[in-house]
Tab-separated table of N, CA and C and ligand atoms in Angstrom:
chain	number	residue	atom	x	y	z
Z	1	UNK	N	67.870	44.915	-239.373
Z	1	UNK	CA	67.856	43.475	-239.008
Z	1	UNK	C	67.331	43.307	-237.574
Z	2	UNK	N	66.497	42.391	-237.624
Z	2	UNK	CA	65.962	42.261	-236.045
Z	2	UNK	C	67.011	41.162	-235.124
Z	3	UNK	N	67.085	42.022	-234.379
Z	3	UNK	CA	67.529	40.783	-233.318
Z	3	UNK	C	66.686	39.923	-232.663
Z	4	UNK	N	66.495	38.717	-232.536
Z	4	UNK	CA	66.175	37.999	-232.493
Z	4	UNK	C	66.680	36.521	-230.803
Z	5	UNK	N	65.936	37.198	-230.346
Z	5	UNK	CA	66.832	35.495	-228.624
Z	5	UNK	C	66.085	34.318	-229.050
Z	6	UNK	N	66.505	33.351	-229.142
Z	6	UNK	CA	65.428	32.081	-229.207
Z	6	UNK	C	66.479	31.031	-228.119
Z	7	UNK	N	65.229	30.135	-226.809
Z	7	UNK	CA	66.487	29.500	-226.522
Z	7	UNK	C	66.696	28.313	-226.993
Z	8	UNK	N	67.608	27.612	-227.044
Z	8	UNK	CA	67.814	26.300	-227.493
Z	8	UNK	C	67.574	25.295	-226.664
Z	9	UNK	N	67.560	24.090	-226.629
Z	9	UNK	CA	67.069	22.898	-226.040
Z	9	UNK	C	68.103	21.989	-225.728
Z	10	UNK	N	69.247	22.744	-225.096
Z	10	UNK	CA	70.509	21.815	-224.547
Z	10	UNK	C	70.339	22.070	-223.150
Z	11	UNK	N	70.463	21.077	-222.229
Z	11	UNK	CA	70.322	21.587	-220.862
Z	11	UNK	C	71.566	22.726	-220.319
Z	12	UNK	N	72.986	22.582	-221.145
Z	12	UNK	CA	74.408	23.248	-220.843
Z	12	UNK	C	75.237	22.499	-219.652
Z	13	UNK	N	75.825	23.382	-218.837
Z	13	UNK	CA	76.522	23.000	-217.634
Z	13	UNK	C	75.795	23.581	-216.364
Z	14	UNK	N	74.804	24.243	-216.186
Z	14	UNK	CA	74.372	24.786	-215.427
Z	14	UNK	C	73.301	23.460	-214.857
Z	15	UNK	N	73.253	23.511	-213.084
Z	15	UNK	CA	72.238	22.570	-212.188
Z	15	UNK	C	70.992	23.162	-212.122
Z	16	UNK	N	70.184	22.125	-212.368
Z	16	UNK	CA	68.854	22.267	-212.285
Z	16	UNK	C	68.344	21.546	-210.674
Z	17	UNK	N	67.094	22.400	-210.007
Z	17	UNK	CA	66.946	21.963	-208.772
Z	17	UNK	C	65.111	21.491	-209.469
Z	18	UNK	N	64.949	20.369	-208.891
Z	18	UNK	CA	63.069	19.969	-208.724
Z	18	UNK	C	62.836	19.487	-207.352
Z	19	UNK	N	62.335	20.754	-207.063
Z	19	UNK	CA	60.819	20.430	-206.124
Z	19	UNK	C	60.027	19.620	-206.507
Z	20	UNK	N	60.025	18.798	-205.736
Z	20	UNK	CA	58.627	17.750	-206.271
Z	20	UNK	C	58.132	17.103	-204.318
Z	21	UNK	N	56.779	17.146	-204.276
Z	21	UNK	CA	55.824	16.896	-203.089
Z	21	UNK	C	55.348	15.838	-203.415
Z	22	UNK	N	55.669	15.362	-202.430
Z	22	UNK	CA	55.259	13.780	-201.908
Z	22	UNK	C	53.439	13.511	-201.809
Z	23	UNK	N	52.590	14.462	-201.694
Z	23	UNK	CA	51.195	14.147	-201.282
Z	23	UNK	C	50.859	13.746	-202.792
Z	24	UNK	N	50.337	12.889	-202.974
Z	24	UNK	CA	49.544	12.169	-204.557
Z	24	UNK	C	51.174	11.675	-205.257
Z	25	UNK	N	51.854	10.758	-204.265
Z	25	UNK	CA	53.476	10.247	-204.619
Z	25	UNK	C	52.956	9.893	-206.227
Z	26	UNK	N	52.062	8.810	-206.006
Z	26	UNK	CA	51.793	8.016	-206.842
Z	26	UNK	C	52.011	8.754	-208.150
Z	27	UNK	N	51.142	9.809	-208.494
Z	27	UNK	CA	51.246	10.943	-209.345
Z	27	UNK	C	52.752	11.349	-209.687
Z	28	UNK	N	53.024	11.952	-208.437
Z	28	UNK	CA	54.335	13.082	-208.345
Z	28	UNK	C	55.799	12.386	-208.734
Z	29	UNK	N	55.667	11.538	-208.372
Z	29	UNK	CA	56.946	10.450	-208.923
Z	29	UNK	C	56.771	10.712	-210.047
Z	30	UNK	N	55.491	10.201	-211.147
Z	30	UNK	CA	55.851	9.619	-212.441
Z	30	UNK	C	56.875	11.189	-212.810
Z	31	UNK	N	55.801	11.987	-212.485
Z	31	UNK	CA	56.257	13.963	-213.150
Z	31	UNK	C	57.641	14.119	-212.604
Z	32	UNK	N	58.367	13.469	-211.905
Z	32	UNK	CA	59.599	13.434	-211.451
Z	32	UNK	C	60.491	12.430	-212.962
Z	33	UNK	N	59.757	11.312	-213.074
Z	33	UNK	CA	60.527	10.269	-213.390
Z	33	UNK	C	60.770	11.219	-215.204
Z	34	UNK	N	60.043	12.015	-215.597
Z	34	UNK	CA	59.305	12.702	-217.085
Z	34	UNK	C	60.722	13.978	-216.600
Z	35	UNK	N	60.467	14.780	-216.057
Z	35	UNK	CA	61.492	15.959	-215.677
Z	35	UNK	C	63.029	15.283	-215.597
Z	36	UNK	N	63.480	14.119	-214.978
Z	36	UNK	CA	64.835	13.820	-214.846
Z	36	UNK	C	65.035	13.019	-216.499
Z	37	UNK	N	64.183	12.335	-216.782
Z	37	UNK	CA	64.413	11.974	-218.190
Z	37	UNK	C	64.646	13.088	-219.019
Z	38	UNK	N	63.708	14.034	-219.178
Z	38	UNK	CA	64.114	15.031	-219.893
Z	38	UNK	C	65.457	15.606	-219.953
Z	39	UNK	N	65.260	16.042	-218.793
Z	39	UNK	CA	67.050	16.948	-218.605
Z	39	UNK	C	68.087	16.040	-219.209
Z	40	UNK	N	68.221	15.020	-218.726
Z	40	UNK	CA	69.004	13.928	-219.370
Z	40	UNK	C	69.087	13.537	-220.781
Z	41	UNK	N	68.156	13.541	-221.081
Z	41	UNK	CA	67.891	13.419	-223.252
Z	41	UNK	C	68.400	14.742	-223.673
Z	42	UNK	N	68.501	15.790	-222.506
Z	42	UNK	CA	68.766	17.540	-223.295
Z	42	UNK	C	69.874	17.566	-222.653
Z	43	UNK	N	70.897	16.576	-222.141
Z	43	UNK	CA	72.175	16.759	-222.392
Z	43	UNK	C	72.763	16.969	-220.510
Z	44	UNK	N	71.513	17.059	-220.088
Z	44	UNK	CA	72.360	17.622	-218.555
Z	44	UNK	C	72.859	16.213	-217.870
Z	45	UNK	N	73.722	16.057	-217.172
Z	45	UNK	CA	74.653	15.275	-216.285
Z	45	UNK	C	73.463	14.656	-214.723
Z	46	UNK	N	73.683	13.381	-214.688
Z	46	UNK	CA	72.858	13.408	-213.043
Z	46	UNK	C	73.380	14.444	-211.771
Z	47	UNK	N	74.777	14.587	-212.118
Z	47	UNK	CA	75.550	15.456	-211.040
Z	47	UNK	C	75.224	16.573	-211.299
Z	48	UNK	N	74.160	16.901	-211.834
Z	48	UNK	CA	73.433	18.427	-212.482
Z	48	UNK	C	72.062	18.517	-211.424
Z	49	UNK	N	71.696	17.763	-211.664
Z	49	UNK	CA	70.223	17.181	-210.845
Z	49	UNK	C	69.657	17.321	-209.917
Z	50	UNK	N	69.397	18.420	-209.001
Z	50	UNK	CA	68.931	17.774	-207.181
Z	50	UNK	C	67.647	17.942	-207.105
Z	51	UNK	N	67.185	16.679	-206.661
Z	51	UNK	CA	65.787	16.726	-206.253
Z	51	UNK	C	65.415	16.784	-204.604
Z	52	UNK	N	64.644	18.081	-204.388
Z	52	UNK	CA	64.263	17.531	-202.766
Z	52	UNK	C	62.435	17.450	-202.863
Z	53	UNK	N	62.388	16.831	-201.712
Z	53	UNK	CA	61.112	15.982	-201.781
Z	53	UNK	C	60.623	16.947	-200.902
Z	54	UNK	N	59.657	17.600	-200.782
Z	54	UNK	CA	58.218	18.358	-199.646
Z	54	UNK	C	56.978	17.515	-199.295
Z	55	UNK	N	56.517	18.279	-198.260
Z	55	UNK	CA	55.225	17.272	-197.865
Z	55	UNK	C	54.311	17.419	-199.288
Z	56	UNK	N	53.900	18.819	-199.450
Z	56	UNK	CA	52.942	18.689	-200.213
Z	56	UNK	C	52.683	19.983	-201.289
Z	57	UNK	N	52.074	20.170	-201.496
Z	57	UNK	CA	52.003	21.326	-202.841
Z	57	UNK	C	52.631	22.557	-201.826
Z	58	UNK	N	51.633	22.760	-200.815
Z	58	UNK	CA	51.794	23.871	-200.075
Z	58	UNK	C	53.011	24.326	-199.469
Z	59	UNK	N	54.146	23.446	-199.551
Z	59	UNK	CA	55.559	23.652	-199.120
Z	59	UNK	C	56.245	23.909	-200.289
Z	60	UNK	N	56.040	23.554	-201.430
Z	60	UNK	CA	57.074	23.777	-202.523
Z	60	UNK	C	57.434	25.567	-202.999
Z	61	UNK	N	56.908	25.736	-202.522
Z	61	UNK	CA	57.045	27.611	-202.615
Z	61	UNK	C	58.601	28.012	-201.734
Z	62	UNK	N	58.370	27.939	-200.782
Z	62	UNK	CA	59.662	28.158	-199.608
Z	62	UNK	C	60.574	27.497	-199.588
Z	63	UNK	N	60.192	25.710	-199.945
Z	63	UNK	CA	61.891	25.412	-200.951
Z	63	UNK	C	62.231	26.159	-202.260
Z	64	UNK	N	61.444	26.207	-203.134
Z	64	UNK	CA	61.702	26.844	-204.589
Z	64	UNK	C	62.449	27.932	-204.032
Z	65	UNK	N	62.001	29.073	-203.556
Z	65	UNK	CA	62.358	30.313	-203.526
Z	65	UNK	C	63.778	30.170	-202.491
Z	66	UNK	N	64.413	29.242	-201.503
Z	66	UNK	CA	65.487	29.352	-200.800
Z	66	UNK	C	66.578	28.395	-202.049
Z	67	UNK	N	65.989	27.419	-203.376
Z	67	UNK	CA	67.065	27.164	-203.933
Z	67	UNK	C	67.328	28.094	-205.186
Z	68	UNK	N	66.234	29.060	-205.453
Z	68	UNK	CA	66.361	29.798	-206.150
Z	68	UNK	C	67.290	31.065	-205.951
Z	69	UNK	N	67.619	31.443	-204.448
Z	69	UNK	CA	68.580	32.480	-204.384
Z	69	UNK	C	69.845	31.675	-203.911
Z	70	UNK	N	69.786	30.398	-203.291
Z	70	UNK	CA	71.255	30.238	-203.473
Z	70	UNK	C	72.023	30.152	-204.648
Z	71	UNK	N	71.812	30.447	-205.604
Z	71	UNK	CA	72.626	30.984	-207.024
Z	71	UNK	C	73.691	29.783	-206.870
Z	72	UNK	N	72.707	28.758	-206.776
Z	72	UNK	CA	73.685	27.164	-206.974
Z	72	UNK	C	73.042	26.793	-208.146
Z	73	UNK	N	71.749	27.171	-208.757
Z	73	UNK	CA	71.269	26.289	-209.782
Z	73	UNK	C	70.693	27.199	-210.724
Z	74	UNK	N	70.537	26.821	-211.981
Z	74	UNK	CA	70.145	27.962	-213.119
Z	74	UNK	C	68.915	27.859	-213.198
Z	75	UNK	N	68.184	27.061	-212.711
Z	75	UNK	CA	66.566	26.953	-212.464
Z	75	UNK	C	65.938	26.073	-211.848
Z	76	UNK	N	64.598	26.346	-211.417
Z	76	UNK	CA	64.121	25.258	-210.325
Z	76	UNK	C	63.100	24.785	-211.390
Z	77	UNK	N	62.868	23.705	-210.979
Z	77	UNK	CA	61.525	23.144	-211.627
Z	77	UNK	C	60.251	22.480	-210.329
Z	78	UNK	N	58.899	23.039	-210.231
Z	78	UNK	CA	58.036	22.745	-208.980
Z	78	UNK	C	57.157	21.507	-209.921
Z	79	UNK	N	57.397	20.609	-209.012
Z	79	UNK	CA	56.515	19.391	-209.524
Z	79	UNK	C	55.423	18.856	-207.961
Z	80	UNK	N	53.510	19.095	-208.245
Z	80	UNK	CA	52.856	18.608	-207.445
Z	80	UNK	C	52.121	17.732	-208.649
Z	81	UNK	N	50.832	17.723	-207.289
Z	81	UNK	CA	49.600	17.008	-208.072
Z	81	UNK	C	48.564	17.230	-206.937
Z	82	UNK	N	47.611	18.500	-207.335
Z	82	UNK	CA	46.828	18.733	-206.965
Z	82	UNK	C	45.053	18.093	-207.212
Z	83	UNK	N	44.584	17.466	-206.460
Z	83	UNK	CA	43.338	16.725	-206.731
Z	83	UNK	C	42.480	17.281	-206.136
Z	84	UNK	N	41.301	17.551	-206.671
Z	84	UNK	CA	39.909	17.832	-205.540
Z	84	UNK	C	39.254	16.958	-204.952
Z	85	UNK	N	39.123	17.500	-203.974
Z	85	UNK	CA	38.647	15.971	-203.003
Z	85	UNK	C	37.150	16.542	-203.180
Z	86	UNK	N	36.572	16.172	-201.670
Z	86	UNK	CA	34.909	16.650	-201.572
Z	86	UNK	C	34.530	17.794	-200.847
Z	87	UNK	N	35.449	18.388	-200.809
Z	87	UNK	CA	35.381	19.741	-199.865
Z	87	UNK	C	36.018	20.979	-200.776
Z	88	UNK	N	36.195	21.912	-200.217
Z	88	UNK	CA	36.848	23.289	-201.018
Z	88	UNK	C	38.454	23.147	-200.723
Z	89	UNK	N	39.121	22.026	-199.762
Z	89	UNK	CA	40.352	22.670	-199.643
Z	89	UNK	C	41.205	22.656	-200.869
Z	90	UNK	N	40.966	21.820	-201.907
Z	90	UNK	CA	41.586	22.188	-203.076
Z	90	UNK	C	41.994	23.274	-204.067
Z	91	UNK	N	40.948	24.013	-203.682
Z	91	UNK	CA	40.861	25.589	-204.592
Z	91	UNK	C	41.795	26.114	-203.660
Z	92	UNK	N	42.076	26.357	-202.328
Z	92	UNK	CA	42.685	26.749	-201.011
Z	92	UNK	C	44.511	26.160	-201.845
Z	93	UNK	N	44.990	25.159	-201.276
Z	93	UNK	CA	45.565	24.534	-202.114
Z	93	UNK	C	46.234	24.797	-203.243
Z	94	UNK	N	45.646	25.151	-204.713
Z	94	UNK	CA	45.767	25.667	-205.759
Z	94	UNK	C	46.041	26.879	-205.568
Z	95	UNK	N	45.429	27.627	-205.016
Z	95	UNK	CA	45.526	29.142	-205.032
Z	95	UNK	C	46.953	29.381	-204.040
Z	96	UNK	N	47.855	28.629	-203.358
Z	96	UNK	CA	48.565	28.811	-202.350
Z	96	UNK	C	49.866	28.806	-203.574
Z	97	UNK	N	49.337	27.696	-203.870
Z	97	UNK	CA	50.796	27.023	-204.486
Z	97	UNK	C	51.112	27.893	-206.136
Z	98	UNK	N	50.002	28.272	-206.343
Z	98	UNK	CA	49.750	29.122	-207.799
Z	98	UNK	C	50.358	30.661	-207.729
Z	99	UNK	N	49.478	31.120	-206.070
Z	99	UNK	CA	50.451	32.806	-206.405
Z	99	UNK	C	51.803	32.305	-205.779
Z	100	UNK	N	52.311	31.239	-205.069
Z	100	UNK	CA	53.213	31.304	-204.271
Z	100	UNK	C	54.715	30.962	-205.810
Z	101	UNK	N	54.355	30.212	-206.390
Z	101	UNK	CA	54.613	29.864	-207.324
Z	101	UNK	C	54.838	31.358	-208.517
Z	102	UNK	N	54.036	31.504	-208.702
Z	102	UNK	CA	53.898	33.121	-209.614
Z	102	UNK	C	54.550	34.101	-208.778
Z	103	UNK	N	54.533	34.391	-207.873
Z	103	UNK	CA	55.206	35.397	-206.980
Z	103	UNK	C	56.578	35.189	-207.399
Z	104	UNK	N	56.970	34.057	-207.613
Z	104	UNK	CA	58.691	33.890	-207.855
Z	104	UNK	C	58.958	33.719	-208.914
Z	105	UNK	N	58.762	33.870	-210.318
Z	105	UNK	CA	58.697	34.038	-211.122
Z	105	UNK	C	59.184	35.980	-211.365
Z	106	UNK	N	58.364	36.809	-210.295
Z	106	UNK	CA	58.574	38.192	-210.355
Z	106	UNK	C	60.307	37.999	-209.682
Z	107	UNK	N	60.046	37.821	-208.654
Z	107	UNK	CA	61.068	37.825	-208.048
Z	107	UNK	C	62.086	37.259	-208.127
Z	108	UNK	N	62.409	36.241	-208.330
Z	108	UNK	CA	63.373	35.578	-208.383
Z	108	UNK	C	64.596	35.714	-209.690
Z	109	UNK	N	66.161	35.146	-209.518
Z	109	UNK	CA	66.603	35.773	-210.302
Z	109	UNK	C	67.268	34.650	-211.830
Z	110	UNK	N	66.984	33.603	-210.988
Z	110	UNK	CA	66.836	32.259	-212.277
Z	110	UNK	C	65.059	31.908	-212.562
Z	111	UNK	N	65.234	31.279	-213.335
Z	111	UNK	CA	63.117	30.799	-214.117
Z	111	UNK	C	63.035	29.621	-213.171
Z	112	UNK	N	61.517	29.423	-212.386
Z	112	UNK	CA	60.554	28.536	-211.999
Z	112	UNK	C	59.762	28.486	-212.249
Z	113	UNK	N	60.267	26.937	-212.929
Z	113	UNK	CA	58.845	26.710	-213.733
Z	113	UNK	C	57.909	25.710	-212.788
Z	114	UNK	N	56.593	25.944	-213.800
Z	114	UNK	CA	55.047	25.211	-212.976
Z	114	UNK	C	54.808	23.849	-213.505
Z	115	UNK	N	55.449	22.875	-212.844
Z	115	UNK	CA	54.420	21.410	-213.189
Z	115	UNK	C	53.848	20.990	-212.241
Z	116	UNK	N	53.018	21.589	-211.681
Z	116	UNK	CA	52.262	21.307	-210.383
Z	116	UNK	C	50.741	21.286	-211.030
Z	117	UNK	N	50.212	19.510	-211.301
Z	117	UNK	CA	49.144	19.414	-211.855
Z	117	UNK	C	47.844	19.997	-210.785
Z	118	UNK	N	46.209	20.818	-211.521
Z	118	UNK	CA	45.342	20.760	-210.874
Z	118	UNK	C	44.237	20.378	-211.612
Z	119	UNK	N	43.678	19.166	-210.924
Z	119	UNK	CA	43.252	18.018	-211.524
Z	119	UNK	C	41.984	18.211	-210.400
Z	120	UNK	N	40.658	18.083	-211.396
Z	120	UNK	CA	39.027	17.492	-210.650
Z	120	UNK	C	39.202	16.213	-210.523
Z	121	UNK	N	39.918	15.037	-211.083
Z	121	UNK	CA	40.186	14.147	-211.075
Z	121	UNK	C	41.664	13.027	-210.785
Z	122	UNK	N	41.429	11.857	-210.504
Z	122	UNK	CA	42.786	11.295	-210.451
Z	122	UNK	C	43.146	10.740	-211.934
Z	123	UNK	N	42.067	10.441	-212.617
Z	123	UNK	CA	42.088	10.240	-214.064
Z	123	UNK	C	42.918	11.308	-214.742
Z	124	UNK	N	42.682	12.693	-214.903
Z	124	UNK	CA	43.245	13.232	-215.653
Z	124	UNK	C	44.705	13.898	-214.882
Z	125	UNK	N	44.514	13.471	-214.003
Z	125	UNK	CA	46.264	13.327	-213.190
Z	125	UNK	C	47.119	12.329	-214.226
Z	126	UNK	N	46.471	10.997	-214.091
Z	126	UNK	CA	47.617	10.497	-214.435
Z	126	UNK	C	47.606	10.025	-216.099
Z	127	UNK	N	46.262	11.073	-216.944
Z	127	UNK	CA	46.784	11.099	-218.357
Z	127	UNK	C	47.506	12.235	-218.091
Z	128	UNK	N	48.199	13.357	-217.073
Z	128	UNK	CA	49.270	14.087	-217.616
Z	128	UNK	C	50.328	13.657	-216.642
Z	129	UNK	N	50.891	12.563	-216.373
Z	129	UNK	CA	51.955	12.522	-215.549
Z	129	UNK	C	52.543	11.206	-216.803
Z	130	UNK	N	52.158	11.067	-217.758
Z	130	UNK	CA	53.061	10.230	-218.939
Z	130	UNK	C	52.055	9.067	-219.337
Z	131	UNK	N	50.838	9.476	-219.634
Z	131	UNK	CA	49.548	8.663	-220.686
Z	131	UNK	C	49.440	9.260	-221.893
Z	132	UNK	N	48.400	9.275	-222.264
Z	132	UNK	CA	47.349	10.135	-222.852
Z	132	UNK	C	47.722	11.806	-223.352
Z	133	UNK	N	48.084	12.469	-222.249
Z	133	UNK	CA	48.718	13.854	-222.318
Z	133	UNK	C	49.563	14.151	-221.892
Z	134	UNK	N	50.480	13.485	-222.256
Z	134	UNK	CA	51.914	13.338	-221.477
Z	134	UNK	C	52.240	13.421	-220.536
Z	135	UNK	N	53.667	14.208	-220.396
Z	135	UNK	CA	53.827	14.392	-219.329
Z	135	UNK	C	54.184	15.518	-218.727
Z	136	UNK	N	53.482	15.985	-217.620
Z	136	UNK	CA	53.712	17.922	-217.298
Z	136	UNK	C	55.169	17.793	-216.623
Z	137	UNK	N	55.330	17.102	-215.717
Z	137	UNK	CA	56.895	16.848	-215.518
Z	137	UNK	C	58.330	17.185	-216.626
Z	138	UNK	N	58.182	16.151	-217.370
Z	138	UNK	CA	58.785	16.875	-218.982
Z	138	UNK	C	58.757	18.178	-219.794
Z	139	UNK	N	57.868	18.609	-219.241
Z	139	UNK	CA	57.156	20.143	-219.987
Z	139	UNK	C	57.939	21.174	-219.340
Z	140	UNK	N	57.724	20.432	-217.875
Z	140	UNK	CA	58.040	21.951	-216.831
Z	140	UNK	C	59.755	21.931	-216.971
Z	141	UNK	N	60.426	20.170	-217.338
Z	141	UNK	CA	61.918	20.659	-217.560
Z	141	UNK	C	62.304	21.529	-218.311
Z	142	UNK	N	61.839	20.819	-219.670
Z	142	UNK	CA	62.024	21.142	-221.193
Z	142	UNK	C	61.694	22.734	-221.022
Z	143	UNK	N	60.894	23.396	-220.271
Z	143	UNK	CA	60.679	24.883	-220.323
Z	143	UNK	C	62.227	25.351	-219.471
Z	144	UNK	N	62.224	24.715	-218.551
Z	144	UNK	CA	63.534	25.468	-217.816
Z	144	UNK	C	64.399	25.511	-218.303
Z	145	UNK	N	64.529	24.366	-219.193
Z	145	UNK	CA	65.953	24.318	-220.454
Z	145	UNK	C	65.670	25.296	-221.095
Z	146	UNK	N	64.634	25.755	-221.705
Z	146	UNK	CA	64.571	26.586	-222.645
Z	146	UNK	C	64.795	27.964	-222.182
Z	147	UNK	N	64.507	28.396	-221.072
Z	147	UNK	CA	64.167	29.644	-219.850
Z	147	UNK	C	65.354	29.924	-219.401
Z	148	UNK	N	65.976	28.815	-219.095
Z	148	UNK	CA	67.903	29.285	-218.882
Z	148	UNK	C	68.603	30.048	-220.615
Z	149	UNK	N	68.343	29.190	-221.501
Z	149	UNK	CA	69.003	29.896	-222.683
Z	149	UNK	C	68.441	31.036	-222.904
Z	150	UNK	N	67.537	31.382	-223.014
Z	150	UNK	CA	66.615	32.372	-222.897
Z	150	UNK	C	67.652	33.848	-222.367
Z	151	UNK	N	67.613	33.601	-221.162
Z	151	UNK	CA	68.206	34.280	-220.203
Z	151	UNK	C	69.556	34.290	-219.858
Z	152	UNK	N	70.261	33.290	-220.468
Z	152	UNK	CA	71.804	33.334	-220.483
Z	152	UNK	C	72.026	34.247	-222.097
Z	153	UNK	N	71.356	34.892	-222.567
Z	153	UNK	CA	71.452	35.529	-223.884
Z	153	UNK	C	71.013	37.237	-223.655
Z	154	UNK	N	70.233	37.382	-222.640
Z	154	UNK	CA	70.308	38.713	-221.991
Z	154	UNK	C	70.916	39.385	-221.300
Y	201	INI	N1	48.686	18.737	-201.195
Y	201	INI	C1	48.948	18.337	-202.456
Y	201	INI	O1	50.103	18.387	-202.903
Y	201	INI	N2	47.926	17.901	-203.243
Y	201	INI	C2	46.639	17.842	-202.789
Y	201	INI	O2	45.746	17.401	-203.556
Y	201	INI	C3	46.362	18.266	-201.467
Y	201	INI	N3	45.018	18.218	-200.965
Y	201	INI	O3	44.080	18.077	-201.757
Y	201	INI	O4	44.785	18.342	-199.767
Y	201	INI	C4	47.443	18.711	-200.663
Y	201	INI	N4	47.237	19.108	-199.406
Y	201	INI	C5	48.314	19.242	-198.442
Y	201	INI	C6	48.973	20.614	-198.473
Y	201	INI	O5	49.719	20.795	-199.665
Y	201	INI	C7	49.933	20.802	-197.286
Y	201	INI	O6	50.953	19.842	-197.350
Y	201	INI	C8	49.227	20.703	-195.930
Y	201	INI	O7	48.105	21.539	-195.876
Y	201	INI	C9	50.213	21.088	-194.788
Y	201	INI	O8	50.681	22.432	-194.943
């Protein structure tokens, strides 16, 4: 018989922390407003909840990773919105927040997950912040819900 982990889609009793960056608010809110709905439809409590706000993509790494070892919360969730402007600093940008982001994933000892959109456009920003292609905010909860059961089974 195989054993088998699958996780389930209850948030539990365990706090969830979101990073979410203020640069492209407009954006980053909605992927906020999609992530706290979620958790909430999957059962978690607001007193479960903490959101802290960063300047911008490039800071959410060094909060993630200091709420990730205070072993206060069963997972972080990183919410940006990365846009290309007319220059290269975007790829700069992306690439900061991407290994900084992936780096803790190795390391770290609860799941962080990625809803940190990277977008050529503001259009297809905000078909994924709850249009058209939903919402990555929701995605990146709904994974942490799933990433805690996951891992509360190992
Ligand atoms: N930060 C973002 O979150 N999104 C962007 O699109 C962006 N662009 O394109 O410049 C951005 N830049 C700011 C960066 O994240 C830092 O806050 C800044 O460089 C200070 O460290």
């Amino acid at each position: 018989m195989v054993t088998e982990i699958k996780g389930q889609l209850t948030a539990g009793k365990g706090n969830y922390a979101i990073v979410v960056s203020r640069f492209n608010e407009f954006i980053t809110s909605k992927l906020l407003g999609g992530a706290v709905d979620c958790l909430e439809r999957h059962g978690a409590d607001e007193k479960q909840i903490t959101v802290v706000w960063v300047p911008g993509a490039c800071e959410i790494t060094l909060v993630a990773k200091k709420l990730s070892q205070s072993e206060k919360y069963a997972a972080v969730i990183c919410l940006g919105a990365v846009i290309r402007g007319q220059t290269n600093h975007y790829d700069y940008v992306c690439q900061q927040v991407t290994r900084g982001i992936g780096q803790l994933n190795y390391d770290a000892s609860v799941p962080v997950t990625f809803g940190v959109l990277t977008c050529d456009t503001l259009e297809q920003a905000v078909e994924r912040a709850g249009t058209k292609m939903g919402n990555s905010g929701a995605n990146a909860a709904l994974t942490a819900i799933e990433m805690v059961n996951v891992i509360d089974q190992i």
